[in-house]
Coordinates of C-alpha atoms and ligand atoms in Angstrom, one line a residue:
X1 CA -48.9 27.4 62.0
X2 CA -47.9 26.1 58.6
X3 CA -44.2 26.7 58.1
X4 CA -44.5 26.8 54.3
X5 CA -47.1 29.6 53.9
X6 CA -45.1 32.5 52.4
X7 CA -44.9 35.4 54.8
X8 CA -45.9 37.9 52.1
X9 CA -49.1 36.0 51.1
X10 CA -52.0 38.3 51.8
X11 CA -54.3 37.0 54.5
X12 CA -57.1 34.9 53.1
X13 CA -60.7 35.2 54.3
X14 CA -61.0 31.4 55.0
X15 CA -58.7 28.6 56.2
X16 CA -60.8 25.9 54.3
X17 CA -63.5 26.1 51.6
X18 CA -65.4 23.0 50.8
X19 CA -66.6 23.0 47.2
X20 CA -69.3 20.4 46.3
X21 CA -70.6 20.5 49.9
X22 CA -74.1 19.5 48.8
X23 CA -73.2 16.2 47.2
X24 CA -73.2 12.8 48.9
X25 CA -69.6 12.8 50.1
X26 CA -69.5 16.7 50.3
X27 CA -72.3 16.7 52.9
X28 CA -70.6 14.0 54.9
X29 CA -67.3 16.0 54.8
X30 CA -69.2 19.1 55.9
X31 CA -70.7 17.1 58.8
X32 CA -67.2 15.9 59.8
X33 CA -65.8 19.4 59.7
X34 CA -68.8 20.7 61.8
X35 CA -68.0 18.1 64.4
X36 CA -64.2 18.2 64.3
X37 CA -62.8 21.5 62.9
X38 CA -60.8 23.2 65.7
X39 CA -62.3 26.3 67.4
X40 CA -61.4 29.4 65.3
X41 CA -61.2 27.5 62.0
X42 CA -62.6 29.8 59.4
X43 CA -64.4 27.6 56.9
X44 CA -67.1 28.0 54.3
X45 CA -69.5 25.9 52.2
X46 CA -69.4 26.3 48.4
X47 CA -71.5 24.9 45.6
X48 CA -73.6 25.8 42.6
X49 CA -76.9 26.1 44.4
X50 CA -77.3 28.5 47.3
X51 CA -80.7 27.2 48.4
X52 CA -79.2 23.7 48.7
X53 CA -76.2 25.0 50.6
X54 CA -78.6 26.8 53.0
X55 CA -80.5 23.6 53.7
X56 CA -77.1 21.8 54.4
X57 CA -76.1 24.7 56.8
X58 CA -79.3 24.2 58.8
X59 CA -78.4 20.5 59.3
X60 CA -74.9 21.4 60.3
X61 CA -76.2 23.9 62.9
X62 CA -77.8 20.9 64.6
X63 CA -74.3 19.4 65.1
X64 CA -72.7 22.7 66.1
X65 CA -74.9 25.9 66.5
X66 CA -71.9 28.0 65.4
X67 CA -72.4 26.5 61.9
X68 CA -75.5 28.6 61.5
X69 CA -73.1 31.5 60.6
X70 CA -71.1 29.5 58.0
X71 CA -70.6 31.6 54.9
X72 CA -72.1 30.2 51.7
X73 CA -70.2 30.8 48.4
X74 CA -71.8 30.3 45.0
X75 CA -69.6 29.0 42.2
X76 CA -70.3 26.7 39.2
X77 CA -67.5 24.4 37.9
X78 CA -68.0 25.9 34.4
X79 CA -67.4 29.5 35.7
X80 CA -63.6 30.0 35.7
X81 CA -63.9 33.5 37.1
X82 CA -65.9 32.4 40.1
X83 CA -63.5 29.5 40.7
X84 CA -60.6 31.9 40.7
X85 CA -62.4 34.1 43.3
X86 CA -63.1 31.0 45.4
X87 CA -59.5 29.8 45.2
X88 CA -58.2 33.3 46.2
X89 CA -60.5 33.5 49.2
X90 CA -59.0 30.5 51.1
X91 CA -55.8 28.9 52.2
X92 CA -57.1 25.3 51.4
X93 CA -59.7 24.3 48.9
X94 CA -61.3 20.9 49.2
X95 CA -63.4 19.7 46.4
X96 CA -65.8 16.8 45.8
X97 CA -67.1 18.0 42.4
X98 CA -66.6 15.1 40.1
X99 CA -66.2 13.4 37.7
X100 CA -63.0 15.5 37.9
X101 CA -62.1 15.0 34.2
X102 CA -65.4 16.9 33.4
X103 CA -65.6 19.4 36.2
X104 CA -62.2 19.6 37.9
X105 CA -59.6 21.2 35.7
X106 CA -60.4 24.9 36.1
X107 CA -60.3 24.7 39.8
X108 CA -56.9 23.1 39.8
X109 CA -55.7 25.9 37.5
X110 CA -57.1 28.5 39.8
X111 CA -55.4 27.0 42.9
X112 CA -52.1 26.7 41.1
X113 CA -52.3 30.4 40.0
X114 CA -53.3 31.8 43.3
X115 CA -51.0 29.6 45.5
X116 CA -53.9 27.9 47.2
X117 CA -53.5 24.4 48.7
X118 CA -55.9 21.9 47.0
X119 CA -57.3 18.5 48.0
X120 CA -59.7 16.3 46.0
X121 CA -61.3 12.8 45.8
X122 CA -60.4 11.9 42.3
X123 CA -59.5 8.3 41.4
X124 CA -59.1 9.2 37.7
X125 CA -55.5 8.7 36.5
X126 CA -56.1 10.7 33.3
X127 CA -57.1 13.7 35.4
X128 CA -54.1 13.5 37.7
X129 CA -51.7 13.2 34.8
X130 CA -53.3 16.1 32.9
X131 CA -53.1 18.3 36.0
X132 CA -49.5 17.4 36.4
X133 CA -48.6 18.5 32.9
X134 CA -50.7 21.6 33.0
X135 CA -50.2 22.9 36.5
X136 CA -47.3 21.4 38.4
X137 CA -44.8 24.0 37.3
X138 CA -47.0 27.0 38.1
X139 CA -47.9 25.5 41.5
X140 CA -44.2 25.1 42.4
X141 CA -43.8 28.8 41.6
X142 CA -46.7 30.0 43.7
X143 CA -46.2 27.5 46.5
X144 CA -49.5 25.7 46.0
X145 CA -49.7 22.1 47.1
X146 CA -52.0 20.1 44.8
X147 CA -52.9 16.9 46.5
X148 CA -55.2 14.6 44.5
X149 CA -56.9 11.3 45.7
X150 CA -57.4 12.2 49.4
X151 CA -60.1 9.6 49.9
X152 CA -60.2 5.8 50.0
X153 CA -58.5 6.3 46.6
X154 CA -55.5 6.6 47.5
X155 CA -54.8 7.4 51.1
X156 CA -54.9 3.8 52.6
X157 CA -52.6 2.5 49.9
X158 CA -50.3 5.6 49.8
X159 CA -50.0 6.1 53.6
X160 CA -50.1 2.3 54.2
X161 CA -47.1 1.7 51.9
X162 CA -45.4 4.7 53.5
X163 CA -46.0 3.3 57.0
X164 CA -44.8 -0.2 55.9
X165 CA -41.6 1.2 54.4
X166 CA -40.9 2.9 57.7
X167 CA -40.8 -0.5 59.4
X168 CA -38.1 -1.8 57.0
X169 CA -34.3 -1.1 56.8
X170 CA -33.1 2.1 55.0
X171 CA -30.9 2.2 51.8
X172 CA -31.9 -1.3 50.5
X173 CA -34.2 -2.5 47.7
X174 CA -37.8 -2.9 49.0
X175 CA -41.0 -4.5 47.8
X176 CA -44.4 -3.9 49.1
X177 CA -47.6 -5.8 48.1
X178 CA -51.0 -4.3 49.1
X179 CA -54.2 -6.5 49.5
X180 CA -57.6 -4.7 49.7
X181 CA -60.7 -6.1 51.2
X182 CA -64.0 -4.4 51.8
X183 CA -67.8 -5.1 51.9
X184 CA -68.9 -1.5 51.0
X185 CA -71.3 -0.2 48.3
X186 CA -70.8 2.9 46.1
X187 CA -72.7 6.1 45.4
X188 CA -74.1 7.6 42.2
X189 CA -71.2 10.0 42.0
X190 CA -68.6 7.3 42.4
X191 CA -70.3 5.2 39.7
X192 CA -70.4 8.1 37.3
X193 CA -66.7 8.8 37.9
X194 CA -65.7 5.1 37.5
X195 CA -67.7 4.6 34.3
X196 CA -66.3 7.9 32.9
X197 CA -62.7 6.8 33.6
X198 CA -63.3 3.3 32.2
X199 CA -64.7 4.8 29.0
X200 CA -61.6 6.9 28.4
X201 CA -58.9 4.3 27.9
X202 CA -57.2 6.1 25.0
X203 CA -57.3 9.5 26.7
X204 CA -55.9 7.9 29.9
X205 CA -53.0 6.4 28.0
X206 CA -52.3 9.6 26.1
X207 CA -52.2 11.6 29.3
X208 CA -49.8 9.1 30.9
X209 CA -47.5 9.4 27.8
X210 CA -47.5 13.2 28.0
X211 CA -46.7 13.1 31.7
X212 CA -43.7 10.8 31.1
X213 CA -42.4 13.3 28.5
X214 CA -42.7 16.2 31.1
X215 CA -41.6 14.4 34.3
X216 CA -37.9 14.5 35.1
X217 CA -36.3 11.0 35.0
X218 CA -35.4 9.4 38.3
X219 CA -31.6 9.2 38.3
X220 CA -29.9 6.3 40.2
X221 CA -33.0 4.9 41.7
X222 CA -36.1 3.0 40.6
X223 CA -39.7 3.4 41.9
X224 CA -42.3 1.2 40.2
X225 CA -46.0 0.2 40.5
X226 CA -46.4 -2.7 38.0
X227 CA -49.6 -4.8 37.7
X228 CA -49.1 -8.1 39.4
X229 CA -50.6 -11.4 38.1
X230 CA -53.6 -13.2 39.8
X231 CA -52.3 -15.7 42.4
X232 CA -53.1 -17.3 45.7
X233 CA -51.3 -15.3 48.5
X234 CA -50.0 -17.5 51.3
X235 CA -49.3 -14.3 53.4
X236 CA -53.0 -13.3 53.5
X237 CA -54.6 -16.7 52.8
X238 CA -56.7 -15.2 50.0
X239 CA -56.9 -14.9 46.2
X240 CA -55.0 -11.8 45.0
X241 CA -56.4 -10.1 41.8
X242 CA -54.4 -7.2 40.3
X243 CA -56.3 -3.9 40.8
X244 CA -55.2 -1.4 38.2
X245 CA -56.5 1.7 40.0
X246 CA -54.8 5.0 40.6
X247 CA -53.4 3.6 43.9
X248 CA -50.2 1.9 42.6
X249 CA -49.3 4.9 40.5
X250 CA -49.6 7.2 43.5
X251 CA -47.5 4.9 45.7
X252 CA -44.8 4.7 43.0
X253 CA -44.8 8.6 42.9
X254 CA -44.3 8.8 46.6
X255 CA -41.5 6.3 46.3
X256 CA -39.9 8.4 43.5
X257 CA -40.1 11.6 45.6
X258 CA -38.9 10.1 48.9
X259 CA -35.4 8.6 49.4
X260 CA -36.7 6.6 52.3
X261 CA -38.3 4.1 49.9
X262 CA -34.7 3.0 48.9
X263 CA -32.8 2.6 45.7
X264 CA -35.2 0.2 44.1
X265 CA -38.8 0.1 45.2
X266 CA -41.7 -1.9 43.8
X267 CA -45.4 -1.8 44.8
X268 CA -48.1 -4.2 43.6
X269 CA -51.8 -3.6 44.4
X270 CA -54.4 -6.4 44.6
X271 CA -58.0 -7.1 45.5
X272 CA -58.0 -9.8 48.1
X273 CA -60.8 -12.4 47.8
X274 CA -61.3 -15.4 50.2
X275 CA -63.2 -17.8 47.9
X276 CA -62.1 -18.8 44.3
X277 CA -65.7 -18.7 42.8
X278 CA -66.1 -15.1 44.1
X279 CA -62.7 -14.2 42.6
X280 CA -63.8 -15.6 39.2
X281 CA -67.2 -14.0 39.4
X282 CA -65.8 -10.6 40.4
X283 CA -63.3 -10.7 37.6
X284 CA -66.1 -11.5 35.1
X285 CA -68.3 -8.7 36.5
X286 CA -65.5 -6.2 36.2
X287 CA -64.8 -7.3 32.6
X288 CA -68.5 -6.9 31.8
X289 CA -68.5 -3.4 33.4
X290 CA -65.4 -2.3 31.4
X291 CA -67.1 -3.6 28.2
X292 CA -70.4 -1.8 28.9
X293 CA -68.6 1.4 29.7
X294 CA -67.3 1.5 26.1
X295 CA -70.8 1.7 24.7
X296 CA -72.4 5.1 25.3
X297 CA -76.1 4.0 25.7
X298 CA -75.1 1.1 28.0
X299 CA -72.9 3.5 30.0
X300 CA -75.8 5.9 30.4
X301 CA -78.1 3.1 31.4
X302 CA -75.7 2.1 34.1
X303 CA -75.3 5.7 35.3
X304 CA -79.1 6.2 35.4
X305 CA -79.5 3.3 37.8
X306 CA -77.9 5.4 40.6
X307 CA -78.9 9.0 40.9
X308 CA -76.2 11.7 41.5
X309 CA -76.4 12.7 45.2
X310 CA -77.5 9.2 46.2
X311 CA -75.5 6.5 48.0
X312 CA -75.6 3.8 50.8
X313 CA -77.8 4.9 53.8
X314 CA -76.4 5.4 57.3
X315 CA -77.4 1.9 58.5
X316 CA -75.6 0.3 55.5
X317 CA -72.5 2.6 55.9
X318 CA -72.3 1.6 59.6
X319 CA -72.0 -2.1 58.6
X320 CA -69.3 -1.4 56.0
X321 CA -65.5 -1.8 56.6
X322 CA -62.2 -1.9 54.7
X323 CA -58.8 -3.5 55.3
X324 CA -55.6 -3.1 53.4
X325 CA -52.9 -5.6 54.4
X326 CA -49.4 -5.0 53.2
X327 CA -46.5 -7.4 52.9
X328 CA -43.2 -5.5 52.9
X329 CA -39.8 -7.1 52.3
X330 CA -36.2 -5.9 52.1
X331 CA -32.7 -6.0 53.7
X332 CA -33.5 -9.4 55.2
X333 CA -36.7 -8.2 57.0
X334 CA -40.3 -9.0 56.3
X335 CA -43.2 -7.1 57.8
X336 CA -47.0 -7.5 57.7
X337 CA -49.0 -4.3 58.3
X338 CA -52.6 -3.3 58.1
X339 CA -54.6 -0.1 57.5
X340 CA -58.3 -0.6 58.4
X341 CA -61.4 1.4 59.2
X342 CA -65.2 1.7 58.6
X343 CA -67.2 2.5 55.5
X344 CA -64.4 3.3 53.0
X345 CA -66.2 5.1 50.2
X346 CA -68.1 7.6 52.3
X347 CA -67.7 7.9 56.1
X348 CA -64.0 7.3 56.0
X349 CA -63.4 9.1 52.7
X350 CA -65.1 12.2 54.1
X351 CA -62.9 11.9 57.2
X352 CA -59.8 11.5 55.1
X353 CA -60.6 14.5 52.9
X354 CA -61.5 16.7 55.9
X355 CA -58.3 15.6 57.8
X356 CA -56.2 16.2 54.7
X357 CA -57.6 19.8 54.4
X358 CA -57.0 20.4 58.2
X359 CA -53.5 19.0 58.0
X360 CA -52.6 21.3 55.1
X361 CA -54.2 24.2 57.0
X362 CA -52.7 23.8 60.4
X363 CA -49.8 21.3 60.6
X364 CA -46.0 21.9 60.3
X365 CA -45.2 20.0 57.1
X366 CA -42.3 19.3 54.8
X367 CA -41.3 22.2 52.5
X368 CA -42.8 21.1 49.2
X369 CA -45.1 22.5 46.4
X370 CA -46.6 21.4 43.1
X371 CA -48.5 18.2 42.5
X372 CA -47.8 16.0 45.5
X373 CA -49.0 12.7 47.0
X374 CA -50.4 12.5 50.5
X375 CA -47.3 10.7 51.7
X376 CA -45.0 13.5 50.3
X377 CA -47.1 16.5 51.3
X378 CA -48.3 15.3 54.7
X379 CA -46.7 11.9 55.6
X380 CA -46.5 11.3 59.4
X381 CA -48.7 14.3 60.2
X382 CA -51.6 12.8 58.3
X383 CA -51.0 9.3 59.6
X384 CA -51.2 10.8 63.2
X385 CA -54.4 12.7 62.4
X386 CA -56.1 9.6 60.8
X387 CA -55.1 7.4 63.8
X388 CA -56.6 9.9 66.2
X389 CA -59.7 9.9 64.0
X390 CA -60.1 6.2 64.3
X391 CA -58.3 4.7 61.3
X392 CA -56.0 1.9 62.3
X393 CA -52.4 1.7 61.1
X394 CA -50.7 -1.3 62.8
X395 CA -47.8 -3.8 62.4
X396 CA -49.4 -7.3 62.5
X397 CA -46.1 -9.2 62.2
X398 CA -42.4 -8.5 61.8
X399 CA -39.5 -10.8 61.2
Ligands
NAP1 N1 -61.5 8.9 46.4 C1 -62.5 8.1 46.8 O1 -62.3 7.1 47.5 C2 -63.9 8.5 46.6 C3 -65.0 8.0 47.4 C4 -66.2 8.5 47.1 C5 -66.4 9.4 46.1 N2 -65.4 9.8 45.3 C6 -65.6 10.8 44.3 O2 -66.1 12.0 44.8 C7 -66.9 12.6 43.8 C8 -68.2 13.0 44.4 O3 -68.9 11.8 44.7 P1 -70.4 11.9 45.3 O4 -70.9 10.6 45.5 O5 -70.4 12.9 46.5 O6 -71.2 12.6 44.0 P2 -72.5 13.5 44.0 O7 -73.3 13.2 45.2 O8 -73.0 13.4 42.7 O9 -71.9 15.0 44.3 C9 -71.3 15.8 43.3 C10 -71.2 17.2 43.7 O10 -70.7 17.9 42.6 C11 -71.6 19.1 42.4 N3 -71.6 19.5 41.1 C12 -71.9 18.8 40.0 N4 -71.8 19.6 38.9 C13 -71.4 20.8 39.3 C14 -71.1 22.1 38.7 N5 -71.2 22.2 37.4 N6 -70.7 23.1 39.4 C15 -70.6 23.0 40.8 N7 -70.8 21.9 41.4 C16 -71.2 20.8 40.7 C17 -72.9 18.6 42.9 O11 -73.7 19.8 43.2 P3 -75.3 19.7 43.4 O12 -75.5 19.2 44.8 O13 -75.7 21.1 43.3 O14 -75.9 18.7 42.4 C18 -72.5 17.8 44.1 O15 -72.3 18.7 45.2 C19 -67.0 11.7 42.6 O16 -66.0 12.1 41.6 C20 -66.6 10.3 43.2 O17 -66.0 9.5 42.3 C21 -64.1 9.4 45.6

């Protein structure tokens, strides 16, 4: 039983509602819940198209016949009233409806107002900063835990840095560097969200500035996630290219919230590439994508090349893997750790989103509310769940 749920909160119809269940990651998340939700879990499928939800439910019934009775809830992301009803019907709302900067804001507002725990898959810094400014204070009042980025963005980085810090001494300055490797492909939905985020540089900077004005200053401690410089890493034997994703910001927020990260914490996030020509080619391709994303017809052309709802097939996903290696240092100790698993963008992301929702619904967790990171909201409880679900957290070397 979750210790934080206020005793006077009226009982909700559901433990978990999955919104966007018919999308590429949504359907994988639904399949994961069908196979792994504990007996007695009251969960429901939500989306904008009842017929599509019905077809998904038939597929789920093949995994677990009890799923034939799953409730189907209709809501469009543009219908604030329907979203409010959806939020009020459940203890935890998990959503895959993105790009979040287009479709996500009203649902976060509804969860903050109704005291509903919320998890999503955004990797969009602008969205996270806007939601902090607009809804953090209300969520603290209602007790809602708003946890963004519960997929490959940013769970391996956030919980990997958390796990690394816990191997290092307490009360001393700490540095952690994270190195990402993967062979995975992406879906139409991910491409749409990434291109949207890349095309909104000025809005992203403005949202970050507004957040800085609202957020209380950290007194007597430092927690930073600066961009590093490209370099050869002797620790991993690979080329390290700075990755300016949401991940380092999330890690820095966990460090700001948790004393365990010490008085002065720094996290740097890199893509890790074995061969120099691949590093140079990858950097050029990323630069070209950023440039194309600024030109609306080029952006649309790129988006049209991958249909919404499409993504790598099961055979390709089965061959995909990810690894995040961390080098942590402080207080005279040095530790090398790793978080690794299968297909990061889809199979493992669906697992991470579903386990985050189950963790908020059922585990005894720290007493916290408002916009939270996975490390702050769930920490060890989510690490334990993900380990049991097949994601590796390990110490590779410690001196
Ligand atoms: N954090 C990570 O590591 C990670 C990994 C993978 C994906 N993602 C993110 O997850 C999101 C989903 O990706 P995806 O590949 O699953 O995309 P997708 O297949 O295009 O699915 C999008 C979902 O949103 C629904 N939707 C769209 N507009 C809606 C509206 N107006 N009202 C209600 N529902 C609406 C779609 O419903 P219909 O089925 O009815 O069209 C579909 O269920 C993207 O933002 C992507 O960037 C994040």
